[in-house]
XYZ file of C-alpha atoms in Angstrom:
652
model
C -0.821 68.687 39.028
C -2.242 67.030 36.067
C -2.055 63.338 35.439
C -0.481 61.439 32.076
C -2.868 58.396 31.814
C -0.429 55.486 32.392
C -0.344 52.328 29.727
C 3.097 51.098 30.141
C 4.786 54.485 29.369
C 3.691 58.270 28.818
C 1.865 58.951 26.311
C 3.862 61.799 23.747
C 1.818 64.280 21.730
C 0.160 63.002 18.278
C 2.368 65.627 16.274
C 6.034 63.878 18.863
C 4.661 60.045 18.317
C 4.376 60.821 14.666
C 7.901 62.400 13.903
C 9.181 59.316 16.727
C 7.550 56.675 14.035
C 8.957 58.323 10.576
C 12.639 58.230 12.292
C 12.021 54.363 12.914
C 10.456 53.759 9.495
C 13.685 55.582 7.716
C 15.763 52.774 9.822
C 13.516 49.745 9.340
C 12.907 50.229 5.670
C 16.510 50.019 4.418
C 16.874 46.944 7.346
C 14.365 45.243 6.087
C 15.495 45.769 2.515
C 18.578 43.975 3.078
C 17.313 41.602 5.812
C 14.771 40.219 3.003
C 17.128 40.175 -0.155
C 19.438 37.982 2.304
C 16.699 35.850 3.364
C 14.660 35.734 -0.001
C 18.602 34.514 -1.493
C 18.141 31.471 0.801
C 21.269 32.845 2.893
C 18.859 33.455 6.058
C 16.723 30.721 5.504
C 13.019 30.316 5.131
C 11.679 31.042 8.557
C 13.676 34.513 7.968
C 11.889 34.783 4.655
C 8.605 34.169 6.821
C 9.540 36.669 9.324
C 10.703 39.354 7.349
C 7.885 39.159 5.207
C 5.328 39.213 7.632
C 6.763 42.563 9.211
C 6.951 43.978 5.384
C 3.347 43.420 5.592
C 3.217 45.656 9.247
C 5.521 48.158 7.359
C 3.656 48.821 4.170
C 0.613 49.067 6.529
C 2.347 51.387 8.540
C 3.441 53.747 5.711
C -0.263 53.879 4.607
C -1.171 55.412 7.792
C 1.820 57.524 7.437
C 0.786 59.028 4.206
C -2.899 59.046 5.325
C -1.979 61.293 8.406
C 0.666 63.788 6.324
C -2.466 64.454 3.508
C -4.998 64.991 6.652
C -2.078 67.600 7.938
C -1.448 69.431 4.332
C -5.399 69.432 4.199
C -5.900 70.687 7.880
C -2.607 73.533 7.123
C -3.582 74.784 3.750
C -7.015 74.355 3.122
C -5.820 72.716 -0.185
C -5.784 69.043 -1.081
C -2.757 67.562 -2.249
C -1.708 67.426 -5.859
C -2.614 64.536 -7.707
C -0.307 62.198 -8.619
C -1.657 61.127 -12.125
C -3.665 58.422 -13.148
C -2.318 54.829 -13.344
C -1.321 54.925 -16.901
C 1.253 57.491 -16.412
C 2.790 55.718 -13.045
C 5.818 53.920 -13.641
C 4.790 50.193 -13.373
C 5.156 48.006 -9.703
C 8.798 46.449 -9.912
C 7.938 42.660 -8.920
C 10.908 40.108 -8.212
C 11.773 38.148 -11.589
C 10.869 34.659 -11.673
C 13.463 32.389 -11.369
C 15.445 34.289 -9.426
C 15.550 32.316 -6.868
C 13.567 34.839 -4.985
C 15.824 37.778 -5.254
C 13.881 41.112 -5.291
C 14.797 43.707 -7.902
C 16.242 47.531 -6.862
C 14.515 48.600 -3.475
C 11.206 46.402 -3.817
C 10.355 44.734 -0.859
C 10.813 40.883 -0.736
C 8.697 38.252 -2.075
C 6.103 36.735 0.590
C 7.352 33.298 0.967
C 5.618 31.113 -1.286
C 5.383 28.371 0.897
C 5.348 27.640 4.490
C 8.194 25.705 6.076
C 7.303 22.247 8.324
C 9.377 24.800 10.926
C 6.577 26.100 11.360
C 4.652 23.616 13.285
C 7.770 20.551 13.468
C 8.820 19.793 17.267
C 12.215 18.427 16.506
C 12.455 16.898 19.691
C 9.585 14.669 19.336
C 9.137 11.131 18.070
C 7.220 11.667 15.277
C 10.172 13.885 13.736
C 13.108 11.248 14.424
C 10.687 8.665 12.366
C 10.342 11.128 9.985
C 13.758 11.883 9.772
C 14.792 8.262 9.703
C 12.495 7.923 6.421
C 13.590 10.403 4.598
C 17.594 9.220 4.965
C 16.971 6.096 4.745
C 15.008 7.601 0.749
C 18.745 9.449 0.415
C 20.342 6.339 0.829
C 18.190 4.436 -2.448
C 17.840 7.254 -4.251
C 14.308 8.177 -3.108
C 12.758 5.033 -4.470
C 11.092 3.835 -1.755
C 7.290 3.379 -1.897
C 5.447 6.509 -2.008
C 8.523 8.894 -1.581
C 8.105 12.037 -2.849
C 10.828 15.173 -3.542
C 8.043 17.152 -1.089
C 9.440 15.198 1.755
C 13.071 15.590 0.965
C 12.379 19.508 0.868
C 10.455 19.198 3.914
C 13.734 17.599 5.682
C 15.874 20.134 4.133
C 13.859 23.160 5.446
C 14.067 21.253 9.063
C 17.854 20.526 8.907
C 19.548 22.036 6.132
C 21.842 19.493 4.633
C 22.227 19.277 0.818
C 21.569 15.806 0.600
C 17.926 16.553 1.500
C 17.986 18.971 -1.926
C 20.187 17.134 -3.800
C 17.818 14.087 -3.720
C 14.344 16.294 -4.184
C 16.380 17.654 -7.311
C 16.771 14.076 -8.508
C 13.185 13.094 -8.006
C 11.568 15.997 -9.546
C 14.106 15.874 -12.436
C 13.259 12.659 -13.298
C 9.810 13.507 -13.740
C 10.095 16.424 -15.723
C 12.829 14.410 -18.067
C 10.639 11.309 -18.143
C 7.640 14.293 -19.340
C 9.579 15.282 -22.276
C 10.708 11.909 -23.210
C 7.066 11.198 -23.394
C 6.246 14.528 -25.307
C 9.069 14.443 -27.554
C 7.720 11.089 -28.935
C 4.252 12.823 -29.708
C 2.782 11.437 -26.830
C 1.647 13.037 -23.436
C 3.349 12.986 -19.946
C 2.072 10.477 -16.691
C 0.744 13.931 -14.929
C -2.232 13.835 -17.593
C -2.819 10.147 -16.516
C -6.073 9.006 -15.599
C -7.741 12.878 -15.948
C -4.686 14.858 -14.057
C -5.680 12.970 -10.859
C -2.248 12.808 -9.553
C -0.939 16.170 -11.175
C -1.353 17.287 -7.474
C 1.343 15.691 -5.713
C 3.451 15.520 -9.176
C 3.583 19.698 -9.274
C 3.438 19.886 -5.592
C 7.279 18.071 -5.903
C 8.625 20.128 -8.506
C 6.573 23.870 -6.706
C 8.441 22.669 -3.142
C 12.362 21.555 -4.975
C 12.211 25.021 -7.249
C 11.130 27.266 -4.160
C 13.129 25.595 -1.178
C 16.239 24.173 -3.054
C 16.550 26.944 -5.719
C 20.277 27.958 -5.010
C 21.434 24.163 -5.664
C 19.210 24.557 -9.152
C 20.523 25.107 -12.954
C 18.977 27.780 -14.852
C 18.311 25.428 -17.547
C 16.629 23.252 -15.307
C 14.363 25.712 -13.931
C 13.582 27.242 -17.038
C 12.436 23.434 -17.946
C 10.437 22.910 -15.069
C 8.792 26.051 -15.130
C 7.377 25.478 -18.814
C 6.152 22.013 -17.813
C 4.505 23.294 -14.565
C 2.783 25.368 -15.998
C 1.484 23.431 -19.063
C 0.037 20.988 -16.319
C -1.582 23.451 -14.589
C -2.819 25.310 -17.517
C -4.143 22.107 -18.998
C -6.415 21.490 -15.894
C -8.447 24.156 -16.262
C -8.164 24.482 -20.621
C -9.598 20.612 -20.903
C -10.331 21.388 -24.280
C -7.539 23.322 -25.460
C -5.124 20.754 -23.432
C -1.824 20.247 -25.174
C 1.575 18.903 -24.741
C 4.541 20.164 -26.997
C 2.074 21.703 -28.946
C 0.225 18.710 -29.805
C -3.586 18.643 -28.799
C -4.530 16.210 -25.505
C -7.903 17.505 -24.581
C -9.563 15.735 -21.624
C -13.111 15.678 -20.149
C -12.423 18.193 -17.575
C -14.057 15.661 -15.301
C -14.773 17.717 -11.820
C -12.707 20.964 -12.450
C -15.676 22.876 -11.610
C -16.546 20.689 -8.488
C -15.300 21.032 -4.894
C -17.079 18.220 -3.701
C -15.111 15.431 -5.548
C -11.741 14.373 -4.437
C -10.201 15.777 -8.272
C -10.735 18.864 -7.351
C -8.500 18.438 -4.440
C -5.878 17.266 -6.442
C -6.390 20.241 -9.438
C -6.519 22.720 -6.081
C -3.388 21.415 -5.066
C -1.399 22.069 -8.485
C -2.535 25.539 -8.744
C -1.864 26.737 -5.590
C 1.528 25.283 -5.203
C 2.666 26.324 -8.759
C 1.329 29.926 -7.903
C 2.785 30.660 -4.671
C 6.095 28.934 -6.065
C 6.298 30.789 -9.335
C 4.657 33.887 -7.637
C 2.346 34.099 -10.815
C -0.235 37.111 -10.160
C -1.992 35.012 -12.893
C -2.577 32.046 -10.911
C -2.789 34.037 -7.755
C -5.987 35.656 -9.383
C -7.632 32.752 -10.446
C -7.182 30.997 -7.306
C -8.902 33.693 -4.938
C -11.212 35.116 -7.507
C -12.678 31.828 -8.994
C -11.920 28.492 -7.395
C -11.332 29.563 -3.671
C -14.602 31.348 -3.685
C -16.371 28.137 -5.082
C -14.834 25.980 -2.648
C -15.675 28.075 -0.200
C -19.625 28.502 -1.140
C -19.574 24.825 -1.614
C -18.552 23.544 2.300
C -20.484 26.533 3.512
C -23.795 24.313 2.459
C -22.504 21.032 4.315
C -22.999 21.213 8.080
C -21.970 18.819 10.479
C -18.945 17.970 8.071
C -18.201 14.594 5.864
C -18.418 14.376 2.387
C -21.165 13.167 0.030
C -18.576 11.127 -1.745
C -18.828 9.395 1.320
C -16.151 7.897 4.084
C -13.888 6.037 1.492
C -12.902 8.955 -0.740
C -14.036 11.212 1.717
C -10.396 10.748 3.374
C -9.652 13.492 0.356
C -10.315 16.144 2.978
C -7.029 15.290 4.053
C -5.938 17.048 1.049
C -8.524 19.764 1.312
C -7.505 20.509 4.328
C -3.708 20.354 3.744
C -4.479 22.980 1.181
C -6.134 25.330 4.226
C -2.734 25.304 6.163
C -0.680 26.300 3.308
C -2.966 28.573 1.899
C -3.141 29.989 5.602
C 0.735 29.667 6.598
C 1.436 30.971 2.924
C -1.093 33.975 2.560
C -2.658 34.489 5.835
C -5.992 34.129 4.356
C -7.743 30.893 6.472
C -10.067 29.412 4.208
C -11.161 27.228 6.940
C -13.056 30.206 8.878
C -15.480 30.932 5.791
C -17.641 27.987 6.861
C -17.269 25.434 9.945
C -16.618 22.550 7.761
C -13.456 21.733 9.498
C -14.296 21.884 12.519
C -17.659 19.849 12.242
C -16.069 17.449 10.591
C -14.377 16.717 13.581
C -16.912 15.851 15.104
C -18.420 13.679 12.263
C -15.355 11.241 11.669
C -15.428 11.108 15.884
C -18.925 9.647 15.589
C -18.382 7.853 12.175
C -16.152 5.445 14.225
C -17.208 2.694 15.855
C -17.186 2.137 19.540
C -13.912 -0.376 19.118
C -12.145 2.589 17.587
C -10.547 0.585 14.372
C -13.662 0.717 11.946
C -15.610 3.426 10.390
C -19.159 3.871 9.087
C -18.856 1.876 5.688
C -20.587 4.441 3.153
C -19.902 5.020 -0.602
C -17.341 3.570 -2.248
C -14.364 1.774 -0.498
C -11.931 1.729 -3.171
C -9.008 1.333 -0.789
C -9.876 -1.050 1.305
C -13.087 -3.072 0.994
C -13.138 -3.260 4.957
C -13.758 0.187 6.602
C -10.712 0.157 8.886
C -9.427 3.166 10.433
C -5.896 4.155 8.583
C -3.018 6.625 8.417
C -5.330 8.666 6.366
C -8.042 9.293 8.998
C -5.421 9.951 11.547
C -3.922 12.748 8.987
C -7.381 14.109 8.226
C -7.726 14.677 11.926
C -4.481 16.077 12.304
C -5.514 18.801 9.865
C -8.862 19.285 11.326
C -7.711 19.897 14.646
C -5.121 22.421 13.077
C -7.899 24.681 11.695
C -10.575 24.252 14.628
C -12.394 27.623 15.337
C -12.720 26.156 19.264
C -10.516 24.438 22.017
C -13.535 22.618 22.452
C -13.432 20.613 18.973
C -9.041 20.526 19.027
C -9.673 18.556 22.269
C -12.353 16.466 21.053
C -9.780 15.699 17.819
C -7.411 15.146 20.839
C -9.113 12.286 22.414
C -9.970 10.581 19.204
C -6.083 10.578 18.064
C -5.300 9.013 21.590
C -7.914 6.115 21.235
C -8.181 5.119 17.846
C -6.527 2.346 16.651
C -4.078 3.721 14.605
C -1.276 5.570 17.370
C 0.601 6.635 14.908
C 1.101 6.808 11.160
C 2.149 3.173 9.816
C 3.090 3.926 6.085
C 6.563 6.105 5.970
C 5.461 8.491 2.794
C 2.524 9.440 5.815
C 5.170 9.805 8.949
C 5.483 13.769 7.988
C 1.803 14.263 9.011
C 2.612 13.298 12.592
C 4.623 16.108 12.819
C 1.510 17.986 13.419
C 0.621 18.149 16.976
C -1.726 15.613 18.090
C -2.953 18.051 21.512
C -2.060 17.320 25.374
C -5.453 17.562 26.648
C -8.010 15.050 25.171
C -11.814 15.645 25.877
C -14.124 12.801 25.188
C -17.516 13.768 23.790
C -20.849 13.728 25.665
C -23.279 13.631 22.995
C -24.502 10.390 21.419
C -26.797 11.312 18.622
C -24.964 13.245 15.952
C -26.875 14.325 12.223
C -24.281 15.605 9.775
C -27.127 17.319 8.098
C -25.247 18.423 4.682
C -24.119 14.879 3.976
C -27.218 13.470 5.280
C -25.721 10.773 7.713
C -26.549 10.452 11.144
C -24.618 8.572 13.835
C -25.718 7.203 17.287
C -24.609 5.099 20.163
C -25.255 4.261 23.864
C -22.309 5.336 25.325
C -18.741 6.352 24.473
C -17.471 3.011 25.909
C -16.084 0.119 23.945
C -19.126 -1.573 23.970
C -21.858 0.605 23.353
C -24.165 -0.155 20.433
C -24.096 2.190 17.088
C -25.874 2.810 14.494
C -25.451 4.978 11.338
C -28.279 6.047 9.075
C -28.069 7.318 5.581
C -30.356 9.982 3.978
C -29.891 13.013 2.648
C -28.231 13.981 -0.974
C -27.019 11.706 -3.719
C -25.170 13.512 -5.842
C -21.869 11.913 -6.480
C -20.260 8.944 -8.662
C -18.339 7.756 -5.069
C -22.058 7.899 -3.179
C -24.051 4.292 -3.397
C -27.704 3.737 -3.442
C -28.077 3.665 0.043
C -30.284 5.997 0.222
C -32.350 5.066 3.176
C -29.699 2.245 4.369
C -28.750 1.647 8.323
C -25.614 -0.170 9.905
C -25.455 -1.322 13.268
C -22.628 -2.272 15.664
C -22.128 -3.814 18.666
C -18.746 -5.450 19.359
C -19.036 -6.067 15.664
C -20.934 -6.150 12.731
C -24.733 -6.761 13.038
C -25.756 -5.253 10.146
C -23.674 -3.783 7.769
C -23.677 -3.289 3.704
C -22.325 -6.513 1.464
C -20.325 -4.191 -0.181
C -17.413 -4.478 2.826
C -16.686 -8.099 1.903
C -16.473 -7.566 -2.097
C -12.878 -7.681 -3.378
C -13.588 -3.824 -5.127
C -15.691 -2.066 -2.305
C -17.295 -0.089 -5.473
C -20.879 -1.987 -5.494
C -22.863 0.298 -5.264
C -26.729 -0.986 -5.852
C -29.595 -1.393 -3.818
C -29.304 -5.098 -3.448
C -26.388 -4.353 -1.140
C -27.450 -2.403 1.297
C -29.996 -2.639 4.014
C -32.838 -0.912 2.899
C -36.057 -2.033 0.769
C -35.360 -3.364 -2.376
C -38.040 -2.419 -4.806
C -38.271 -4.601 -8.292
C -40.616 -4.048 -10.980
C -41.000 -7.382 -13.287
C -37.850 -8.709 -12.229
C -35.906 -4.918 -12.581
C -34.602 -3.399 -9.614
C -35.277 0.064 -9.293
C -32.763 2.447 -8.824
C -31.863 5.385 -6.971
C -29.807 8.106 -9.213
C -28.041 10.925 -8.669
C -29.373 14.310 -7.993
C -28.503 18.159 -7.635
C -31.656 19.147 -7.764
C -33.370 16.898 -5.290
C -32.723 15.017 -2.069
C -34.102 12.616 0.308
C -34.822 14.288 3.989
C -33.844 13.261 7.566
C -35.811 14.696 10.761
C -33.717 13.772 13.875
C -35.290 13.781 17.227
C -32.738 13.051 19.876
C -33.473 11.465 23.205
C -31.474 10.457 26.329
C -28.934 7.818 26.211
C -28.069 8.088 22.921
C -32.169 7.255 22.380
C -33.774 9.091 18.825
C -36.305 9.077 16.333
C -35.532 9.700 12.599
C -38.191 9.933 9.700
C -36.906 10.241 6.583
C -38.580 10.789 3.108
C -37.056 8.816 0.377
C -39.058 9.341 -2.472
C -37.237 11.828 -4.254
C -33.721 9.507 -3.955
C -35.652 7.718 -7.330
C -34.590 8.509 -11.105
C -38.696 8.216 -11.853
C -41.707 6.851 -10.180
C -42.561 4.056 -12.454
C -41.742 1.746 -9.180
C -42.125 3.656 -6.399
C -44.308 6.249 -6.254
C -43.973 7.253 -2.123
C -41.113 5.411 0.631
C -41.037 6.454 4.167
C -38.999 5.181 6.360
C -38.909 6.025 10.296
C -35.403 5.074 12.789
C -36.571 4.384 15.968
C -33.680 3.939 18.660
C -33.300 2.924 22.568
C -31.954 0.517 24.556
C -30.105 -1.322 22.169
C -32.704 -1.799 19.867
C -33.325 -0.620 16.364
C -36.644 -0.627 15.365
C -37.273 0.493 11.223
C -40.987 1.518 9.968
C -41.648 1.211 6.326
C -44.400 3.167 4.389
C -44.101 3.170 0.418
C -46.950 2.703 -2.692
C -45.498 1.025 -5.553
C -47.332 0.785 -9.116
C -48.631 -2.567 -10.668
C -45.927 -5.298 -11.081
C -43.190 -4.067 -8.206
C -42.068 -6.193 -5.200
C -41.090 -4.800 -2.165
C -38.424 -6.290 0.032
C -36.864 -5.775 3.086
C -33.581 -6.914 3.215
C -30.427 -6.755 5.862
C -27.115 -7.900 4.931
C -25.418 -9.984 7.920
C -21.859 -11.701 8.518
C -22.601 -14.550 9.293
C -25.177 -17.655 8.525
C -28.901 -16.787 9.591
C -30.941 -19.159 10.995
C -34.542 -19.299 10.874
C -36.246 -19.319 13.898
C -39.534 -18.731 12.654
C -41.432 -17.558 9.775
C -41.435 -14.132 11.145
C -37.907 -14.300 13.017
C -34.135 -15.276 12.147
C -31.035 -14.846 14.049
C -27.580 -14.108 12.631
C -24.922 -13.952 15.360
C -25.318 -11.957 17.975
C -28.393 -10.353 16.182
C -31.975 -10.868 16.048
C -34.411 -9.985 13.422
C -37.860 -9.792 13.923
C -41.450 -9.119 11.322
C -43.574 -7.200 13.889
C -46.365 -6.167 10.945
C -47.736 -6.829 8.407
C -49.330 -9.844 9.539
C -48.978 -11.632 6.170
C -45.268 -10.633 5.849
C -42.678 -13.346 6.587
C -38.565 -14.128 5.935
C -37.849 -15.730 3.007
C -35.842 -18.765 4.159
C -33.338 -18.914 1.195
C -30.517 -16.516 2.959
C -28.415 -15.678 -0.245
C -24.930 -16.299 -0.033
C -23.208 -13.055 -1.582
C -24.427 -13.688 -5.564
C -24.973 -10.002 -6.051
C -21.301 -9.171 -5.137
C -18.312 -9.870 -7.635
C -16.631 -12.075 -5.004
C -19.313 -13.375 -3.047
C -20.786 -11.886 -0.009
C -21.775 -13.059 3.102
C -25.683 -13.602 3.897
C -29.042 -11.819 3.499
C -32.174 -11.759 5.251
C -34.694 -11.113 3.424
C -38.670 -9.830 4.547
C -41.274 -10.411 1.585
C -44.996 -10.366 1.060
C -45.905 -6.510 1.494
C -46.817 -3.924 -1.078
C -47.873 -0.787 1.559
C -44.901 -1.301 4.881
C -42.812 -3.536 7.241
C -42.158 -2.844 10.521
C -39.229 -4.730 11.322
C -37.401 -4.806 15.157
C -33.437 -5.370 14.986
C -31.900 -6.276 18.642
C -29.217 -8.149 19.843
C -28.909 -11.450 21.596
């Protein structure tokens, strides 16, 4: 007797399965018709909308196989192939729902795809994190959503998680006022706040009004979305038209500054305003430009940055919070993860793990720190890690991210417009890392330490591209930890944290009658790290800074080589400088130096020692902070070399 190969059931004939899977198309097609004009109304709500869309997806897929399979048939019966059904000009066009509908599809179309992903998604209701969340928000209901930071984002947010009109009722208010306060400001020839200071904010502005008009639409006047819609879409418009900007049909061109650049936190923020105005307006317009012109840039961009960060740096670099925001919507929304073209994400895991310091409430001080001056860990790092763990490609990394959100210093968000972040999940099963030496190559900053305990010593290097306005010109520059600062850039105690010279940063300061050269910014050349890792977080680094220069009429060559063991940082200067130019090595320290010798000083708990050239020594005038706005601390400084120093840094 033969056998039916057993996978759960018998298998039917082709010709049986086939006629089995039109009968249950004919019966989920009209279900899901009225399943998704329910849901798409808002009477189903939007994880329906989610659902129902998703199996749309599965059915349209389906029906292609279906058609695929009757035209092999015909083919395989007749010999003939099937008539063809015209060109495209002569097909009757794709009915597509109407916008402002509130989602609604038109005749037997099948439902929008939601526009936007609902916190249900991911939300544990039952935790903490939510009730503080929750507590926020009605506590914004209660004064009218004026609290610090608020936005009508969170309000929808709440509303999608508990659906209470209050939540709407106040988003409605917030966004309203924005778009009435807009055409105050147009109507008396001027321009609205989302142009301020080059559409930085027009993010988080059209993010509020994308979120109220696609969660809260049935509690929305037609006037009013008819309003918001035109001034949506002039802000968005305007972003990418700089030149052509207008406002009531007034021209307000702009520089444009970063539209066309991924790796600057305005980009972020322009990302942010197109995608949420085109998934919530369902514009094929938008839709197009997104994945056929900025999603493919952004992508190409972070492909060419290994071992994560940014080169604005770790102040603004807390933008990839944003960034990667934007992946889980775009993902959640779409189903296209942006995060997978490139392992950007993930890596960068792995880089903010190392950028901290072995205490776990300060980061690697580099670029600008417009925030705060002091690099201390924040809501925003905890939220950036949040979002990286969300889109890591391994378990490996998501524990990693795990481990850091469970020993950092920051347990939980501390500013209530950040407590919806913490509704991601943070992991159950935190791995602490085993390697010591990591080299973010695309940034150019490498990390090291002796162990993963509280008090190992650290040290982060910096070389590699300069090539934006956040960066500094540190090109070349070290920091190094041990219970605290040892050596660390000037720029942490100035009241901006935007200094961004030489003078600042512990490196060699070259000066050429009196000028102090300077390092510029480059896309078409970069200075060069070699990492050689050893045991016990041990390494050699050589780096070539030369090109880091705007011209050679100071420097002509600088070489610089990290060597690393045993708590013990030992930095090898080679460089040829033209007629006139001073070389000077220079460390920036916390605290008072004292001269031990003419070739040794202590600050601290750190020692600095001239191990060659013979006739270099340490200038005994230890500047007090004159080359930061609000005063500094100290600088040691190592003169009376034109070719190299070789100095030894080690702790006491």
């Amino acid at each position: 007797m033969s056998r039916i190969p057993f996978s759960g059931s018998p298998r039917l004939p082709r010709s049986a399965r086939w006629r089995c899977f039109l009968l249950s198309l004919s019966v989920t097609v009209p279900l899901l018709t009225c399943l998704g004009a329910a849901s798409a109304s808002g009477l189903l709500g939007q994880r329906a909308q989610w659902i129902t869309a998703r199996t749309w997806t599965d059915v349209r897929t389906a029906a292609a196989q279906v058609g695929s399979f009757t035209r092999s048939r015909f083919v395989s019966l007749t010999g003939r192939k099937p008539a063809s059904a015209g060109n495209s000009a002569n097909r009757p066009p794709v009915q597509t729902p109407v916008t402002g509908d509130g989602g609604a599809s038109q005749n037997s179309a099948p439902p929008r795809l939601v526009a936007l992903p609902s916190a249900r998604l991911y939300a544990d209701r039952g935790s903490a994190a939510y009730t503080r969340f929750k507590n926020w928000v009605d506590a914004a209901v209660g004064n009218g959503g004026t609290g610090y930071g608020f936005t009508a984002s969170e309000a929808v947010m709440m509303y999608q998680l508990s659906p209470e009109t209050r939540y709407c009722t106040l988003a409605i208010s917030i966004a309203e006022r924005q778009v009435a306060a807009a055409e105050t400001a147009i109507a008396g020839g001027g321009r609205p706040a989302v142009s301020n200071d080059s559409y930085l904010e027009v993010g988080t502005m059209i993010a509020d009004v994308a979120t109220t008009l696609d969660t809260c639409g049935a509690f929305i006047t037609a006037s009013q979305r008819n309003r918001w819609s035109a001034y949506a879409e002039q802000a968005v418009w305007n972003i990418w038209n700089y030149g052509s900007a207008q406002w009531g049909g007034r021209s307000f061109p702009w520089s444009g500054w970063s539209i066309s650049n991924p790796g600057n936190n305005y980009y972020y923020s322009f990302l942010e305003a197109t995608m949420y105005w085109a998934l919530a307006s369902r514009s094929t317009t938008w839709m197009t430009f997104l994945q056929t012109n900025k999603l493919p840039a952004l992508r190409e961009y972070f492909a060419r940055l290994p071992g994560g960060g940014s080169s604005e740096g770790t102040g603004y670099g807390t933008s990839h919070m944003r960034l990667f925001w934007l992946y889980e919507v775009w993902r959640d929304a779409t189903g296209t993860n942006l995060a997978l073209a490139s392992p950007h994400a993930t890596d960068s895991i792995y880089y903010w793990v190392n950028a901290t310091v072995p205490t776990m409430d300060r980061f690697a001080p580099i670029g600008d720190q417009a925030r705060n001056s002091v690099p201390e860990l924040y809501d925003y790092h905890r939220r950036l890690m949040l979002e990286a763990r969300d889109l890591a490609l391994s378990n490996e990394a998501r524990n990693v991210a795990t481990w850091w959100l469970r020993n950092i210093s920051v347990s939980q968000m501390t500013s209530g417009f950040n407590y919806r972040y913490d509704l991601l999940p943070a992991g159950t099963t935190p791995v602490q890392p085993s390697e010591l030496v990591y080299h973010a190559k695309g940034v150019g900053h490498l990390f090291a330490r002796t162990g993963w305990d509280r008090n190992a010593m650290w040290v982060a290097i910096v070389a590699g591209p300069y090539n934006e306005s956040h960066a500094h010109q540190d090109q070349g520059s070290f920091t190094l930890f041990a219970g605290d600062w040892l050596a660390v850039t000037a720029n942490i105690w100035s009241g901006s944290g935007i200094n961004q010279g030489t003078d600042v940063h512990n490196l060699v300061r070259f000066a050429r009658n009196g000028t102090i050269a300077r390092q510029c910014e480059s896309n078409s050349r970069a200075s060069t790290l070699d990492v050689n890792p050893g045991s016990g977080g041990a390494f050699t680094a050589n780096a070539n800074l030369t090109p880091s220069f705007c011209d050679n009429t100071a420097v002509t060559s600088w070489q610089r080589q990290f060597a690393f063991a045993n708590r013990r940082l030992t930095v090898s200067d080679q460089f040829a400088v033209t007629s006139g130019t001073t070389a000077t090595f220079q460390v920036n320290v916390p605290v008072a130096p004292t001269l031990v010798n003419s070739r040794e000083a202590t600050a601290g708990r750190l020692r600095v020692r001239v191990l060659s050239p013979a006739n270099a020594t340490i200038n005994s005038n230890f500047s007090s902070g004159k080359y930061v706005e609000d005063g500094a601390r100290y600088r040691i400084d190592v003169t009376g070399s034109t070719t190299g120093y070789v100095v030894e840094l080690s702790e006491i």
